[in-house]
Structures are given as C-alpha cells and as structure tokens.
XYZ file of C-alpha atoms in Angstrom:
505
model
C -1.810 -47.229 -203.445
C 1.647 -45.157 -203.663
C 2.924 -43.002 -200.648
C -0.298 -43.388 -198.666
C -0.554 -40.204 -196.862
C -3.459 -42.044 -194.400
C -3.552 -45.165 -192.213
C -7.190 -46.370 -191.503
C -7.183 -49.047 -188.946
C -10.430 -51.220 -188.596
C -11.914 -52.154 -191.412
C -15.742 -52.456 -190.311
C -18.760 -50.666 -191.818
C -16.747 -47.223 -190.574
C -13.716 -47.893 -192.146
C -14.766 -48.975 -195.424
C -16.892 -45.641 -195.629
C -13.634 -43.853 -195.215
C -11.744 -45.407 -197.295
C -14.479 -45.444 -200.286
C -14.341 -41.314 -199.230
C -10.647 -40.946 -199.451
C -10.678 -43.102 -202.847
C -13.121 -41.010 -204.389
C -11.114 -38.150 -203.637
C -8.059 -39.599 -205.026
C -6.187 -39.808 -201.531
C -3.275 -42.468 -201.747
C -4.213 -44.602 -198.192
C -3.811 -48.406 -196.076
C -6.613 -49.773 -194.567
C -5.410 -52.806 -192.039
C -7.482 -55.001 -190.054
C -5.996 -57.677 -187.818
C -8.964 -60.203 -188.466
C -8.771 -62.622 -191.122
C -11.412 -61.246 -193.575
C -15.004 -59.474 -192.803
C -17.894 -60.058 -190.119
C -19.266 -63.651 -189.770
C -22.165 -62.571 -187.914
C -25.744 -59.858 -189.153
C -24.223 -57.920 -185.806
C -25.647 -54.445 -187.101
C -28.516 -54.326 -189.146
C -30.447 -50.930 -189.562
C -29.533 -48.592 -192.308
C -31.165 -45.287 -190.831
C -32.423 -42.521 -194.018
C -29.399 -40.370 -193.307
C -27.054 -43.027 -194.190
C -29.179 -43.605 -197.652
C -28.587 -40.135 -198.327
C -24.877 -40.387 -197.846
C -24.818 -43.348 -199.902
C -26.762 -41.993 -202.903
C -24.094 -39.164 -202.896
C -21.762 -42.383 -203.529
C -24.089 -43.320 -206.412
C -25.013 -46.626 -204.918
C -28.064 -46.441 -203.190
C -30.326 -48.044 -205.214
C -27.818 -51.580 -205.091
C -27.933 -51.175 -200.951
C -32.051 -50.851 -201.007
C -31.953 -53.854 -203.622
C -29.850 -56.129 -200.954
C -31.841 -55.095 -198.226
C -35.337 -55.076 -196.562
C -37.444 -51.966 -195.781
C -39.016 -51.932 -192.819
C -42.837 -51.142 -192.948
C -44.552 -51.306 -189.843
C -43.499 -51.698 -186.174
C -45.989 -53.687 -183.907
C -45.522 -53.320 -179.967
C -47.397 -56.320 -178.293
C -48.253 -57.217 -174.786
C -48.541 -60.727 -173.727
C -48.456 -61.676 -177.400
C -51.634 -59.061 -178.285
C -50.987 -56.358 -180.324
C -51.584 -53.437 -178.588
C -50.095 -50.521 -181.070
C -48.587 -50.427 -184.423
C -47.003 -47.760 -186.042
C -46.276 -47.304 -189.919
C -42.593 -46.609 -190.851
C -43.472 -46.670 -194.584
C -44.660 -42.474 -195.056
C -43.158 -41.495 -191.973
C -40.309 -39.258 -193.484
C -42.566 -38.507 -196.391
C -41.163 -35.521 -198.203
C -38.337 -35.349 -195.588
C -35.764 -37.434 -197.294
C -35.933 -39.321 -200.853
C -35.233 -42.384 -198.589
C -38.014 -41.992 -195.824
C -37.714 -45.322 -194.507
C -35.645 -48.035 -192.539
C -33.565 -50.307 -194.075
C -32.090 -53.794 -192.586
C -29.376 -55.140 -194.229
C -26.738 -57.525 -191.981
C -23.414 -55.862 -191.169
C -21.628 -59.005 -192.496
C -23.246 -58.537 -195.898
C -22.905 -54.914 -195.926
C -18.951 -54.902 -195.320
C -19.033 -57.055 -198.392
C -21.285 -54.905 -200.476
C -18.525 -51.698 -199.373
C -15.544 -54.323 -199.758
C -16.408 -54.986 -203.707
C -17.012 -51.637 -204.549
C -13.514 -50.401 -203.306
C -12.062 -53.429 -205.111
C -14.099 -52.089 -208.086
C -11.657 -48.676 -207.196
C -8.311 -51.008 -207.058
C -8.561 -50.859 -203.233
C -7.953 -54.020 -201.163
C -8.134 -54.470 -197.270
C -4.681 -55.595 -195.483
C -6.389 -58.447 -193.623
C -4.623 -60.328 -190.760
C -2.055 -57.284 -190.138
C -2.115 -55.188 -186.855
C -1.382 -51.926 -185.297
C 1.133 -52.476 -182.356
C 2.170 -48.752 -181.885
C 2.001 -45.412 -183.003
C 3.786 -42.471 -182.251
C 3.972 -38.708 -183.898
C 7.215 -37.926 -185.688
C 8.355 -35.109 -187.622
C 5.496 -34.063 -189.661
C 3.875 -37.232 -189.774
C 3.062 -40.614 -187.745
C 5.747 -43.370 -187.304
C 3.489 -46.736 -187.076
C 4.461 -50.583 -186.265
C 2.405 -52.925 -188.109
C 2.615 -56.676 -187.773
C 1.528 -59.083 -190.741
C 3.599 -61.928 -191.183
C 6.439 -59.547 -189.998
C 6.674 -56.330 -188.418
C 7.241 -53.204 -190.767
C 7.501 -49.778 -189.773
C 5.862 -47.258 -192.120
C 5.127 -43.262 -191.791
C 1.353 -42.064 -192.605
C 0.621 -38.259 -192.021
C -2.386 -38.661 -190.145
C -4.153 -41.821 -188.636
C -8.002 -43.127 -188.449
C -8.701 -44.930 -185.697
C -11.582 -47.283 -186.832
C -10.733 -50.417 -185.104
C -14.032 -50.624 -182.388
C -14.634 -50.662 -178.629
C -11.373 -52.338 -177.994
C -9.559 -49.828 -179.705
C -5.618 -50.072 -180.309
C -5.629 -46.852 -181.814
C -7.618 -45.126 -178.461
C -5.383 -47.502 -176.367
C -2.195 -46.032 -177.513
C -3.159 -42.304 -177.499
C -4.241 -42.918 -173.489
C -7.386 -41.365 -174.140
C -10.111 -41.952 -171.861
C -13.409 -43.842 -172.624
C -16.068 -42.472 -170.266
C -19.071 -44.356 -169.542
C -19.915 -47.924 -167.987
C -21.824 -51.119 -168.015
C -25.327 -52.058 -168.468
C -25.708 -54.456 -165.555
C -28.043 -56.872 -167.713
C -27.054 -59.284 -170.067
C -28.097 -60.127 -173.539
C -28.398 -62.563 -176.039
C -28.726 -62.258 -179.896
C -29.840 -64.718 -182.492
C -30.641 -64.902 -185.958
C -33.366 -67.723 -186.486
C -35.821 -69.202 -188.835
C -39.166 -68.992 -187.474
C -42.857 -68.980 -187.832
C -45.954 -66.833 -185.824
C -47.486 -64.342 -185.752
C -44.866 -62.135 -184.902
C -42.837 -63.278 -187.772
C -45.497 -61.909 -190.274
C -45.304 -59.538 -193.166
C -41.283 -58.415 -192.309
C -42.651 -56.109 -189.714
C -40.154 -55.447 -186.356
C -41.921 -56.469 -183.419
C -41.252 -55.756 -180.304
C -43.066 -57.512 -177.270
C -43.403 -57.504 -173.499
C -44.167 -59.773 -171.219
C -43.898 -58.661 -167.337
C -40.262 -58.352 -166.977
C -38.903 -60.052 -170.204
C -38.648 -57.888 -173.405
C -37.895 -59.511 -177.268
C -37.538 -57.179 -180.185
C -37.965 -59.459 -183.104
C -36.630 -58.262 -187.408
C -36.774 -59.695 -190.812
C -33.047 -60.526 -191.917
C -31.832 -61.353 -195.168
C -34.517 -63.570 -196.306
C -38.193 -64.473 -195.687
C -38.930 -66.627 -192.750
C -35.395 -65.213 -191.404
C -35.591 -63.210 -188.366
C -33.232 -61.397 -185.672
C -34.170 -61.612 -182.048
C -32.627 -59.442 -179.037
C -33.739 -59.496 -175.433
C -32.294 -59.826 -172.204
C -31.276 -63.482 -170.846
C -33.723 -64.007 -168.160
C -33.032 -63.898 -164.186
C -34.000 -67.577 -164.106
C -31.560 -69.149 -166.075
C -29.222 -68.276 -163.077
C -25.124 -68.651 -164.558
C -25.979 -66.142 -167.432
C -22.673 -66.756 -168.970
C -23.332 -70.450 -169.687
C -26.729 -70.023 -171.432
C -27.114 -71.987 -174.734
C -29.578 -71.148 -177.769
C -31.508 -74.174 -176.993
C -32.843 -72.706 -173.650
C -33.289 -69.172 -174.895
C -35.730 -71.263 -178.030
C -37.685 -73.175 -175.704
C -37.747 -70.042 -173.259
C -39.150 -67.579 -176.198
C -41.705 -70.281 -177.469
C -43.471 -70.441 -173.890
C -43.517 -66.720 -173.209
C -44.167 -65.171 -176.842
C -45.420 -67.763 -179.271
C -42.363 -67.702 -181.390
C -41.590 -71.029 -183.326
C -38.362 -70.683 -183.824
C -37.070 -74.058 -186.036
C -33.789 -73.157 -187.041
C -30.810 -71.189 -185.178
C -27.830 -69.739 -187.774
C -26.220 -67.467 -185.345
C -26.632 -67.352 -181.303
C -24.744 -65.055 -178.815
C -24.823 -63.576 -176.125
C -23.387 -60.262 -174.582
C -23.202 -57.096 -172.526
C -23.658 -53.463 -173.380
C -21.459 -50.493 -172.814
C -22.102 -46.800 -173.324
C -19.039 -44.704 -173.713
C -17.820 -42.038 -174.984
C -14.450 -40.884 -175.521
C -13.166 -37.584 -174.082
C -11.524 -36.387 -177.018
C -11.930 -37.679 -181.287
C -8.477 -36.068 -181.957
C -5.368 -36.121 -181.056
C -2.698 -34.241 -182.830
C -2.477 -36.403 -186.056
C -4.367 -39.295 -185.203
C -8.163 -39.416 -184.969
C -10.681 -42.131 -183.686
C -14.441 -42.788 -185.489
C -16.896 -45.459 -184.756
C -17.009 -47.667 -182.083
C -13.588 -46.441 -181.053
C -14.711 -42.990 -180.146
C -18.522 -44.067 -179.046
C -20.532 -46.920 -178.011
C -24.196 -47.632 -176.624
C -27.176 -49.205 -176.707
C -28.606 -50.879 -179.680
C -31.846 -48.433 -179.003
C -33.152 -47.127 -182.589
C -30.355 -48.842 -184.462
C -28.022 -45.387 -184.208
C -24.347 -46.959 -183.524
C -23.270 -47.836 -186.962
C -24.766 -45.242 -188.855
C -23.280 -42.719 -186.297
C -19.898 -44.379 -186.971
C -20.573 -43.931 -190.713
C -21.695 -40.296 -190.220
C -17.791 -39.840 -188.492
C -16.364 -41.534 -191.402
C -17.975 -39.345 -194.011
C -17.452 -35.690 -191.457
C -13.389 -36.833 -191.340
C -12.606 -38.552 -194.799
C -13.296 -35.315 -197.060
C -11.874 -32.891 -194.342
C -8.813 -34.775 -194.626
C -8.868 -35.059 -198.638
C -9.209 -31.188 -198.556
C -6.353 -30.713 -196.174
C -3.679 -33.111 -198.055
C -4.776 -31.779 -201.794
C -4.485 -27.971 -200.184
C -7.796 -27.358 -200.852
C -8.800 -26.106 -197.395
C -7.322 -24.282 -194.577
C -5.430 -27.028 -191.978
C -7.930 -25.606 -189.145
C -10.568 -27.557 -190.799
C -9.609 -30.428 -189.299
C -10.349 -29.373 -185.838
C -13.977 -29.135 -187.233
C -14.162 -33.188 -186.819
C -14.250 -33.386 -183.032
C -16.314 -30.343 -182.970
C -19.219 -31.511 -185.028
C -19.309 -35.273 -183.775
C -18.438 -35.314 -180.248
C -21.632 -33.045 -179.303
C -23.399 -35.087 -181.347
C -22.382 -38.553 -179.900
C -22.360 -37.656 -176.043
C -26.216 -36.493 -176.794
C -26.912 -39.747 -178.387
C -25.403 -42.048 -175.811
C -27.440 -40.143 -173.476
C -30.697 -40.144 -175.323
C -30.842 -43.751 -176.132
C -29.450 -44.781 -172.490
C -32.577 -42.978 -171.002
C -34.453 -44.819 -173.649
C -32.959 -48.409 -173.051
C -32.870 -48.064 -169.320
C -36.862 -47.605 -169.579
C -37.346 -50.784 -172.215
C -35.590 -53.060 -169.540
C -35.744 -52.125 -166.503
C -37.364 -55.396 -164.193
C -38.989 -52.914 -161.682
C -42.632 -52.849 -161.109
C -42.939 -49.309 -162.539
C -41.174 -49.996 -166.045
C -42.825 -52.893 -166.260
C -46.514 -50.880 -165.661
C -45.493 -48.218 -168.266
C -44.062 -50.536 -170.772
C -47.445 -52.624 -170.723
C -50.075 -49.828 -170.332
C -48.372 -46.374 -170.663
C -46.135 -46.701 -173.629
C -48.377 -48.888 -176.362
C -51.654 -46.620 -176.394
C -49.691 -42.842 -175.947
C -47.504 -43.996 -178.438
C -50.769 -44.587 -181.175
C -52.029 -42.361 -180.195
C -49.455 -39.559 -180.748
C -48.717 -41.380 -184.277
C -51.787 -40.333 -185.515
C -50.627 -36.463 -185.581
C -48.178 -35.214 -188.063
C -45.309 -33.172 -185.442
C -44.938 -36.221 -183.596
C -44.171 -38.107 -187.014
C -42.068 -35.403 -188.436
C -40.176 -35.606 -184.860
C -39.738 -38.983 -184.859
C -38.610 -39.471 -188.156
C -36.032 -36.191 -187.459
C -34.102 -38.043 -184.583
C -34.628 -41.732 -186.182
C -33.603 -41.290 -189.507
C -29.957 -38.758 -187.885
C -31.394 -36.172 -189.964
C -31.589 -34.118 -187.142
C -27.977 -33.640 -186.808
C -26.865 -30.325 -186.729
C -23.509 -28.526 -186.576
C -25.018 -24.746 -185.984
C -21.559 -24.376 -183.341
C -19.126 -25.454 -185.807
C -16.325 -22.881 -186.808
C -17.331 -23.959 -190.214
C -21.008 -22.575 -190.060
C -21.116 -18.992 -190.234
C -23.880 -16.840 -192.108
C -28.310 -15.646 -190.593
C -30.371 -18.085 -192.502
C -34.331 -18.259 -190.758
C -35.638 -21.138 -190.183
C -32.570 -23.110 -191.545
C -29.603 -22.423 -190.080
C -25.716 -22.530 -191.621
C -24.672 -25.707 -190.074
C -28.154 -28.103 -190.654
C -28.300 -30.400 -193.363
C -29.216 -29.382 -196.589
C -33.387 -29.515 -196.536
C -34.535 -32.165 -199.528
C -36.747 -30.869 -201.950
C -37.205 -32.592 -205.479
C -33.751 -32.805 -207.676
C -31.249 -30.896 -205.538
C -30.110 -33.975 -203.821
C -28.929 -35.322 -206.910
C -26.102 -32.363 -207.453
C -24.143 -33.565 -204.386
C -23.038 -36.451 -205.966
C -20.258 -34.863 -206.716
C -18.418 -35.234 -203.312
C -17.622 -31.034 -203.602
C -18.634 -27.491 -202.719
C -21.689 -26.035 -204.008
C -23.683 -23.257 -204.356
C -27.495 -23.041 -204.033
C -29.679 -20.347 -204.831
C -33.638 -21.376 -204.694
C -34.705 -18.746 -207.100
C -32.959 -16.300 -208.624
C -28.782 -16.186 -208.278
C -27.761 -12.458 -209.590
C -25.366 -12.134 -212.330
C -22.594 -11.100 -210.686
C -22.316 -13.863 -208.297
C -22.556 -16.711 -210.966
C -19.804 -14.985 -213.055
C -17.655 -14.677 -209.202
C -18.787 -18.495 -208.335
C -17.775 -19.762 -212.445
C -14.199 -17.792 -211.831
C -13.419 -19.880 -208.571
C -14.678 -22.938 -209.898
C -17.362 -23.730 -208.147
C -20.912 -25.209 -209.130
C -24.082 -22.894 -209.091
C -27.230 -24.677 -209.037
C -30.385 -22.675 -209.300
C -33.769 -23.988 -208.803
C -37.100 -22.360 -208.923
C -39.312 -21.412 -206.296
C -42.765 -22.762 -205.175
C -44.251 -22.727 -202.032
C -43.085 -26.041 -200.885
C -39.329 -24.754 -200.544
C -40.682 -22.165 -198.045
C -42.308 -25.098 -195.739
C -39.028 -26.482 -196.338
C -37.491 -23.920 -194.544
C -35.220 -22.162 -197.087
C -35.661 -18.839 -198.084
C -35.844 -17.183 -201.817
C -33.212 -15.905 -203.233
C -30.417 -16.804 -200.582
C -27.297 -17.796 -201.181
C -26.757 -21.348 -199.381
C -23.085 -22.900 -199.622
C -23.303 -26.948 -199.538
C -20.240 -28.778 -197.732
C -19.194 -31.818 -199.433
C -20.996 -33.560 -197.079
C -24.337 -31.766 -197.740
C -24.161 -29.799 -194.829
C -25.008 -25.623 -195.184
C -21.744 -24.107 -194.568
C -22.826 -20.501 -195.178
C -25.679 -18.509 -195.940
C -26.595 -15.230 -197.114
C -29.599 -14.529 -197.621
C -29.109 -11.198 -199.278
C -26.394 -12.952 -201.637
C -23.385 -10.817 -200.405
C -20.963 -11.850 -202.529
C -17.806 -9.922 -200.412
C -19.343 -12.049 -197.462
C -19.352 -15.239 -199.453
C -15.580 -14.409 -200.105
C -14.688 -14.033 -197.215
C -15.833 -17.268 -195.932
C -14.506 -19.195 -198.784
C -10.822 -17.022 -197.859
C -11.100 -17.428 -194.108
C -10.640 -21.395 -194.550
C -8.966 -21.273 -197.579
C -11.643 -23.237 -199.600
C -11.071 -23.879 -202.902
C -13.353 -26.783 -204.870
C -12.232 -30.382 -205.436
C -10.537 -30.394 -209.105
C -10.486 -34.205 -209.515
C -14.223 -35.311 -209.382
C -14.192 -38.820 -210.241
C-alpha cells in the first residue's frame, strides 16, 4: 500500500483483524511477520459469540460458521461416567444472533483472514523482522530485516507479534505475572469412544489427572489438553506415544491416529502498560493466560478491533487525537480481570491436592446441573463466556445516564439493529420515536439515524424508549440521552471531535 502510515508486527489471528480493520477503513499500512508463512498447528480453537458479532460487522460470518463446528453440549465425566452435561446450543438465546461456540483451528482461521485481505490487495511481509524501533520526529523510525535490512518511518506501531514480543521487548515494558508450575501437553488425534461422540467437548476427571477433549476440523477429529502426568518423571522428554497409551488406560479414549502432539507450559501475564507514546501492543503481546473458557484469542481480537478504527479515525482527522488514549483504558481493565478470573478458575481444574480433587469429582459436576437448569445462571454464563460482558462504563469515551444500559456496554441485540453496524461507523439509535429536529441535526453532520419500533422485548433488553443511543464503530454505546438533548449530543460529538467515516467501503 503507498506511504503506510501503520506498522503491524505479528501477523496471527490479532494482526490480521487489524489489518482487515485498517483496510476497510482505507488506512495505507505493513503487516510483517518474521515466520515463513501462517500457523502449522489448530493452537487456538474457540470462536467465542462476541467475536461472531465482530465478524458479521465484517460481513463474513456466515463463511467462518460454514468452516467451523458449533459446539452443542459440554459433558463433565468422572471416572469415564457422565456425571453432568450442559447444553451450549440456547444458552445465549436472544442474547446474541450467534448464541453459541464455535471451533475452528487457528491455522485455518489465519488462512480464512489471510484470503480475504488478499481479496482487499493486502499481502503479509512473511520472513521479515522487527529489530528496533525508536520514536522520531512525528513518527516511528523502524529497522526491519528481510533479505536485507531497510529502515522505514510508520506514524504509529501495533505490536501484535505474541508472548515473546519484540515490539514489548524494545519499549522495556514490563510483563507482570508468572508460571503455572505444571506442564502440558496438546494433541490433535483421530479417535473413537464414547467421549468422542456427537462433537460434544468433554471434559473428564480422574483423581488427579484432568483431559478436556473437542471436535476439530472434521468428524472423528478431536483436540485433547491435560496435564502430563507426575509419573512420567522427565516431563520434558515425553512422547505422544506414552501420553496415547496413558489416556486409553485412564479414560477409554481410542485414540488411532496422532496429526499434531506438543507439549508446553502456561504463563499468565499482563503487561503494565498497552501504550506507549506511538507504539501500542495487542494480543498475546500485551496479555497471556490460561486456556480456561477459550478467552485468549478472542481477547486479542477484541484489542485489534478497540485500536484499528481508533487509529483510522485519528489519521483521516475524523476524531480528536485523545481518542487514542481510550485503547489502554478500555482493554487493560478488561484483561488484568480476565487473567485473574480464569487463573482462579484453572488453578481449581488442576490442582493435584486432595481437596480439588474432592470438589472436581463431587462438588463441581452436580452444582453445576443443577444451577443450569435456571435461567440467571445461563444468562450469566453465557455473559462472561461469549465476552459480551465487556464493558467500558470508565472510558473517557462513555459519557451520557442511560438505566439499565449504560454509555460504555455493548450495544444490546434485538432483531435487525445488528445488521446497521456493518458499516464500520458512527450511528445513531433511537428505539421509538427520534424527534424531527434531531434527524434533520444528525442528516446535516452526516451521520446515520436508525429508528426502530418499540415492543416490550426492547425494555427486557434494557434500552429505554425514545433515547438517543450513539453506536461506536465498534458497537459499543458511546453516549446516551435519554431525553434526546440534542445540545448534549453536540457536545459530545465536539468534545472529541467526531465526525463520521466518509469512505464506507
């Protein structure tokens, strides 16, 4: 692309997401990776609701559910017995227009995102690396390596490129957190048994040994995580032949092919700043943890989507600079609450004491049906599963008194007005009536009015008649009035100089 005005380094599931943003917005940009093409390996494999939604707003949704496999049911069994089960299918009925779980293997997905920004004339600089950074002038002086070194200027930088981040690395900022003591293995087998049936997860205990077992790509293909066990004493020589034999003798699972074996340890970090003057880290660069609940990549695609049109409506003048301080306010919160949350979580599924082990065979399989048989626990669930519960009610960009919904929360789905923010831009919402005076303001700014009628539903929704709701491009609430104060509205829209995106794609 001419003059690229953005350097996006790492070009994983994160990455491609902000470069497919920026592209869609018409922002000139590089995306480098210093591997020789994409992922090898399923690695990642959940695509959580909230990810769906961003990914309808892209207008490819439907090819993503096509390529991969929803996930139904998830069994919990003890000593190969079933001993709860719990039905993913309806659980965000109502709450999303995607309320389910999606796998589909990282490796396939970066290919999915890599041929729709080729479809856009945008191709990944493979084998070429970041050796240094440095601000300069107004911009970023950078020197990348392919088959020889270059030095180019980029105004701002997105650091994309994971845990071992160069980007991180050479800003000296720090990445807080530590080790999980245990280590793990990953494999991606074909298999028969019962808990191989029906592409259901299951995940089973058996005194101290956990597996958590997925349908991948194909029938009769399955991934399989759990920790190596304390017998196999050198745990950093273990081969996939003594994990099979080990998995068939403690949880019935005939396992008669291995494609991909590995093992690892897990981190959880989190680093102390996502900005640094013009350079910015997303992904597994600014957060990792455990694999609990499938969170990591789609929290690194949430980053991608928060930055990317921030960025576009900086360098096209279409919003104040201050907006960009937004990023690291929004996400950081967010990410710091979810290493915690899912490191209480993990530490409980594999812990070896004799107390986890007592909960995890009769405490957590019955309270767990039996609180699945009440709709709050669902909704609940499915709120801090599916990252639809991600709020930014502290952002300097929220500002407005909504009730129940707040300026800051993601837009409530109701039937049809997901389908308006395909447009990637500033909205306005009015679920009733929108008064004369503020269409004919809203049409002289540019911006898009959308009014729907009201029922009852909306109300259980949480949104109130007749308020005035601005929608970020993201499909966040920005502001609300819920008298529709038009000098208030204008003043928002003045105080960070927002003006709406004039080249839609």
């Amino acid at each position: 692309m001419m003059n690229p005005q953005i350097l996006i380094v790492g070009a994983g599931p994160t990455g491609l997401v902000m470069a497919y943003n920026l592209a869609r917005h018409n922002i000139p940009f590089r995306i480098i990776d210093r591997s020789d093409g994409p992922g090898q390996a399923s690695r990642a494999m959940a695509i959580l609701p909230r990810t769906l939604e961003f990914y309808q707003q892209f207008g490819f949704v439907d090819e993503v559910i096509d390529h991969g496999i929803k996930m139904e049911d998830v069994y919990v069994r003890v000593k190969n017995k079933i001993k709860a089960k719990v039905h993913l299918g309806s659980l965000g009925e109502g709450l999303s227009p995607f309320p389910f779980v999606l796998t589909f293997p990282q490796d396939d997905h970066e290919r999915f995102l890599l041929e729709k920004l080729k479809n856009l004339g945008i191709e990944v600089e493979w084998k070429t690396e970041l050796l240094s950074l440095a601000e300069h002038g107004e911009g970023v002086k950078t020197l990348l390596k392919a088959q020889q070194e270059e030095t180019a200027y980029f105004k701002y930088i997105c650091g994309c490129d994971g845990a071992h981040s160069t980007v991180r690395k050479q800003m000296k900022i720090e990445f807080k957190g530590e080790k999980y003591k245990q280590h793990f293995y990953v494999m991606d087998v074909e298999g028969s048994g019962e808990m191989m049936k029906n592409q259901k997860i299951s995940i089973s205990f058996s005194n101290e040994e956990f597996l958590i077992c997925m349908p991948v790509r194909s029938k009769g293909t399955y991934r399989m995580i759990g920790i190596i066990p304390s017998a196999f004493g050198d745990q950093n020589d273990v081969k996939a032949e003594n994990i099979h034999a080990f998995l068939q003798q403690t949880f019935g699972a005939q396992v008669e092919g291995i494609n991909w074996f590995s093992t690892y340890h897990i981190h959880h970090r989190v680093a102390s700043r996502f900005r640094q003057g013009r350079t910015f880290l997303s992904g597994d660069a600014a957060h990792i943890h455990s694999p609990a609940g499938g969170q990591g990549m789609n929290t690194g695609i949430g980053d991608a989507i928060n930055l990317s049109w921030k960025l576009a409506a900086v360098l096209q003048h279409k919003a104040a600079l201050s907006i960009l301080d937004t990023y690291e306010e929004e996400r950081l919160p967010f990410a710091e609450l979810l290493v915690n949350t899912t490191d209480r979580a993990f530490k409980r599924m594999v812990a070896r004491d004799k107390t986890s082990q007592f909960f995890r065979k009769h405490i957590f399989p019955p309270v767990l049906s039996f609180l699945f048989r009440f709709p709050y626990p669902r909704y609940k669930a499915f709120t801090i599963l599916s990252q639809i519960r991600i709020k930014y009610r502290n952002s300097n960009l929220s500002s407005g008194q909504g009730t129940k919904v707040q300026s800051g929360d993601r837009l409530p789905y109701v039937e049809g007005n997901f389908e308006y923010l395909q447009s990637l831009n500033w909205q306005i919402h009015v679920y009733g009536t929108a008064a004369e005076k503020l269409k004919k303001s809203m049409q002289e700014r540019g911006f898009s009015l959308h009014e729907f009628s009201w029922n009852p539903y909306l109300k259980k929704a949480g949104l109130q008649k007749d308020a005035l709701y601005v929608i970020r491009p993201d499909g966040y609430i920005g502001f609300i009035s819920s008298e529709q104060r038009i000098d208030l509205l204008h003043q928002y829209l003045n105080t960070h100089k927002i003006l709406p995106f004039t080249n839609e794609y």
